[in-house]
Amino acid sequence: MTLREALTRATRQLDASPGLCADAARDAALLLRHALGISHAAQLADPNRALTPAQQAAYDALIQRRRASEPIQYITGEQEFYGLALRVTPAVLIPRPETEQLVEAVLAELDGARPLRILDVGTGSGAIAIALAHHLPHASITAVDLSSAALEVAASNAARHALTDRIRFLASDLLAALPLDESLFDAPGSPASGLGSLGWDAIVANPPYVPTADRDALHPQVRDHEPTAALFAGHDGLDIYRRLIPQARAALRSNGLLALEIGHNQREAIASLLSDWGQLRFLDDLQQIPRVALARKP
Ligand SMILES: C[S@@+](CC[C@H](N)C(=O)[O-])C[C@H]1O[C@@H](n2cnc3c(N)ncnc32)[C@H](O)[C@@H]1O
């Protein structure tokens, strides 16, 4: 079978699979390149090249995984976030475009010329911590997660982007493992070294926020493959915010920034939880859904 024939057959199979038709051609091509270890240019250059039986079998196996709704990113092990290639495994949420908006909002709020101490709560793949460290060369970042498997992935991503000297990863239930003066952490050689004031300059989080009752409404690709601990937060999806917001208030410096990604229909509840904070505002995503909450510690 030639490359072109294999691609046509796989596209048809994905096209006929419920929920997968929209991206069938794109996914079939991506998985072909992944199975063969070839570039897009090589795929286009020689469509009549014959696949070996081993290549055909490897490609078929990937297509079967995709037909079972496994996210393409877990199959290829890669997702781009804020222009940075990240490793992803089923231990971590696949970073989303909405979260790039959270990163963009934080970058717009902070003075990148200053040494900064930033905390990323629920780091998952490390997406937020790594994007912020990449764009804020004077920042020292601590990234926490409950999941040690996620922290292993996040650390490998930091190493991939040569950011291990400015990001440290810690297992923690929200801020529980961080003493209140923990923001004095200075990465070796960090320009933040020697700073004396207490408190984080910014705490950023994209926590789990899906109500448990919404489980059945989620796409199987999400519900059956992404980590449960990354998705759900109690009956109304607000359990983590209720615990995190008071902890963040105690740990931020005066006028420090709290930046949260929030879920569908959560604006009013988050506004109430942040009612005694300063400069509260919400940013909409491209679908006009309030997606990012920003507030300053009074
Ligand atoms: C929605 S995912 C976000 C991952 C990543 N920050 C991103 O935006 O792609 C939420 C993450 O929070 C972690 N998490 C859930 N509960 C937590 C808790 N109580 N303390 C720390 N991390 C928690 C999960 O393991 C998961 O990695």
mmCIF file of N, CA and C and ligand atoms in Angstrom, residues 91 93-96 99 120-128 144-147 150 172-174 206-208 229-231 240 243 261, ligand 1:
data_model
loop_
_atom_site.group_PDB
_atom_site.id
_atom_site.type_symbol
_atom_site.label_atom_id
_atom_site.label_comp_id
_atom_site.label_asym_id
_atom_site.label_seq_id
_atom_site.Cartn_x
_atom_site.Cartn_y
_atom_site.Cartn_z
ATOM 1 N N ALA A 91 -1.207 11.651 32.023
ATOM 2 C CA ALA A 91 -1.126 12.158 33.400
ATOM 3 C C ALA A 91 -1.433 13.645 33.478
ATOM 4 N N LEU A 93 -3.474 17.282 31.820
ATOM 5 C CA LEU A 93 -4.453 17.890 30.916
ATOM 6 C C LEU A 93 -3.729 18.378 29.663
ATOM 7 N N ILE A 94 -4.372 18.255 28.523
ATOM 8 C CA ILE A 94 -3.800 18.826 27.294
ATOM 9 C C ILE A 94 -4.010 20.341 27.358
ATOM 10 N N PRO A 95 -2.943 21.119 27.335
ATOM 11 C CA PRO A 95 -3.123 22.580 27.472
ATOM 12 C C PRO A 95 -4.015 23.128 26.347
ATOM 13 N N ARG A 96 -4.897 24.065 26.729
ATOM 14 C CA ARG A 96 -5.921 24.583 25.816
ATOM 15 C C ARG A 96 -5.605 26.011 25.365
ATOM 16 N N THR A 99 -6.255 28.827 27.817
ATOM 17 C CA THR A 99 -5.232 29.059 28.840
ATOM 18 C C THR A 99 -4.109 29.951 28.304
ATOM 19 N N ASP A 120 2.451 29.013 40.178
ATOM 20 C CA ASP A 120 1.481 28.383 39.273
ATOM 21 C C ASP A 120 0.871 27.199 40.026
ATOM 22 N N VAL A 121 -0.427 27.286 40.301
ATOM 23 C CA VAL A 121 -1.089 26.249 41.108
ATOM 24 C C VAL A 121 -1.823 25.273 40.187
ATOM 25 N N GLY A 122 -1.491 23.990 40.289
ATOM 26 C CA GLY A 122 -2.084 22.972 39.411
ATOM 27 C C GLY A 122 -1.419 23.038 38.050
ATOM 28 N N THR A 123 -0.109 22.817 38.052
ATOM 29 C CA THR A 123 0.682 23.117 36.844
ATOM 30 C C THR A 123 0.472 22.124 35.706
ATOM 31 N N GLY A 124 0.060 20.889 36.012
ATOM 32 C CA GLY A 124 -0.174 19.902 34.941
ATOM 33 C C GLY A 124 1.085 19.671 34.126
ATOM 34 N N SER A 125 1.014 19.953 32.823
ATOM 35 C CA SER A 125 2.173 19.783 31.931
ATOM 36 C C SER A 125 3.241 20.851 32.164
ATOM 37 N N GLY A 126 2.933 21.829 33.022
ATOM 38 C CA GLY A 126 3.861 22.944 33.240
ATOM 39 C C GLY A 126 3.619 24.083 32.260
ATOM 40 N N ALA A 127 2.536 23.994 31.481
ATOM 41 C CA ALA A 127 2.305 24.939 30.380
ATOM 42 C C ALA A 127 2.395 26.408 30.825
ATOM 43 N N ILE A 128 1.668 26.748 31.884
ATOM 44 C CA ILE A 128 1.615 28.158 32.295
ATOM 45 C C ILE A 128 2.977 28.592 32.834
ATOM 46 N N VAL A 144 3.156 24.029 41.438
ATOM 47 C CA VAL A 144 2.736 22.925 42.304
ATOM 48 C C VAL A 144 1.629 22.115 41.645
ATOM 49 N N ASP A 145 1.554 20.864 42.045
ATOM 50 C CA ASP A 145 0.463 19.994 41.605
ATOM 51 C C ASP A 145 0.324 18.869 42.628
ATOM 52 N N LEU A 146 -0.894 18.346 42.735
ATOM 53 C CA LEU A 146 -1.124 17.184 43.602
ATOM 54 C C LEU A 146 -0.521 15.934 42.998
ATOM 55 N N SER A 147 -0.434 15.902 41.687
ATOM 56 C CA SER A 147 -0.052 14.676 40.971
ATOM 57 C C SER A 147 1.453 14.628 40.718
ATOM 58 N N ALA A 150 2.147 14.158 37.014
ATOM 59 C CA ALA A 150 2.087 15.416 36.251
ATOM 60 C C ALA A 150 3.367 16.215 36.462
ATOM 61 N N SER A 172 2.105 19.525 46.068
ATOM 62 C CA SER A 172 1.395 20.257 47.113
ATOM 63 C C SER A 172 -0.104 20.262 46.819
ATOM 64 N N ASP A 173 -0.897 20.161 47.897
ATOM 65 C CA ASP A 173 -2.337 20.379 47.781
ATOM 66 C C ASP A 173 -2.535 21.899 47.842
ATOM 67 N N LEU A 174 -2.821 22.501 46.716
ATOM 68 C CA LEU A 174 -2.845 23.971 46.586
ATOM 69 C C LEU A 174 -1.586 24.531 47.252
ATOM 70 N N ASN A 206 -5.023 27.555 36.574
ATOM 71 C CA ASN A 206 -6.110 27.015 35.769
ATOM 72 C C ASN A 206 -6.524 25.731 36.477
ATOM 73 N N PRO A 207 -7.358 25.854 37.520
ATOM 74 C CA PRO A 207 -7.663 24.683 38.347
ATOM 75 C C PRO A 207 -8.754 23.825 37.706
ATOM 76 N N PRO A 208 -9.005 22.653 38.258
ATOM 77 C CA PRO A 208 -10.187 21.914 37.809
ATOM 78 C C PRO A 208 -11.418 22.752 38.113
ATOM 79 N N ALA A 229 -8.700 14.239 37.996
ATOM 80 C CA ALA A 229 -8.287 15.252 38.985
ATOM 81 C C ALA A 229 -7.993 16.601 38.341
ATOM 82 N N ALA A 230 -7.841 16.612 37.022
ATOM 83 C CA ALA A 230 -7.595 17.880 36.332
ATOM 84 C C ALA A 230 -8.898 18.539 35.898
ATOM 85 N N LEU A 231 -10.003 17.794 35.984
ATOM 86 C CA LEU A 231 -11.259 18.289 35.408
ATOM 87 C C LEU A 231 -12.266 18.748 36.455
ATOM 88 N N ILE A 240 -12.331 24.104 44.247
ATOM 89 C CA ILE A 240 -10.922 24.530 44.317
ATOM 90 C C ILE A 240 -10.838 26.045 44.526
ATOM 91 N N ARG A 243 -11.238 27.125 48.134
ATOM 92 C CA ARG A 243 -10.064 26.910 48.994
ATOM 93 C C ARG A 243 -8.898 27.782 48.545
ATOM 94 N N GLU A 261 -8.137 31.034 35.522
ATOM 95 C CA GLU A 261 -9.039 30.635 34.446
ATOM 96 C C GLU A 261 -10.334 30.158 35.097
HETATM 97 C C1 LIG B 1 -7.167 21.975 34.603
HETATM 98 S S1 LIG B 1 -5.603 21.211 34.964
HETATM 99 C C2 LIG B 1 -4.506 22.520 34.463
HETATM 100 C C3 LIG B 1 -3.141 22.071 34.036
HETATM 101 C C4 LIG B 1 -2.271 23.197 33.448
HETATM 102 N N1 LIG B 1 -2.082 24.259 34.415
HETATM 103 C C5 LIG B 1 -2.897 23.753 32.206
HETATM 104 O O1 LIG B 1 -3.444 24.863 32.262
HETATM 105 O O2 LIG B 1 -2.861 23.090 31.158
HETATM 106 C C6 LIG B 1 -5.602 21.297 36.718
HETATM 107 C C7 LIG B 1 -4.376 20.707 37.432
HETATM 108 O O3 LIG B 1 -4.549 20.928 38.841
HETATM 109 C C8 LIG B 1 -4.109 19.782 39.546
HETATM 110 N N2 LIG B 1 -4.804 19.770 40.832
HETATM 111 C C9 LIG B 1 -6.060 19.362 41.107
HETATM 112 N N3 LIG B 1 -6.346 19.534 42.410
HETATM 113 C C10 LIG B 1 -5.243 20.089 42.964
HETATM 114 C C11 LIG B 1 -4.913 20.497 44.290
HETATM 115 N N4 LIG B 1 -5.795 20.386 45.296
HETATM 116 N N5 LIG B 1 -3.684 20.990 44.523
HETATM 117 C C12 LIG B 1 -2.771 21.097 43.503
HETATM 118 N N6 LIG B 1 -3.037 20.730 42.231
HETATM 119 C C13 LIG B 1 -4.254 20.236 41.976
HETATM 120 C C14 LIG B 1 -4.441 18.618 38.635
HETATM 121 O O4 LIG B 1 -3.626 17.500 38.954
HETATM 122 C C15 LIG B 1 -4.151 19.226 37.265
HETATM 123 O O5 LIG B 1 -2.818 18.976 36.874
#
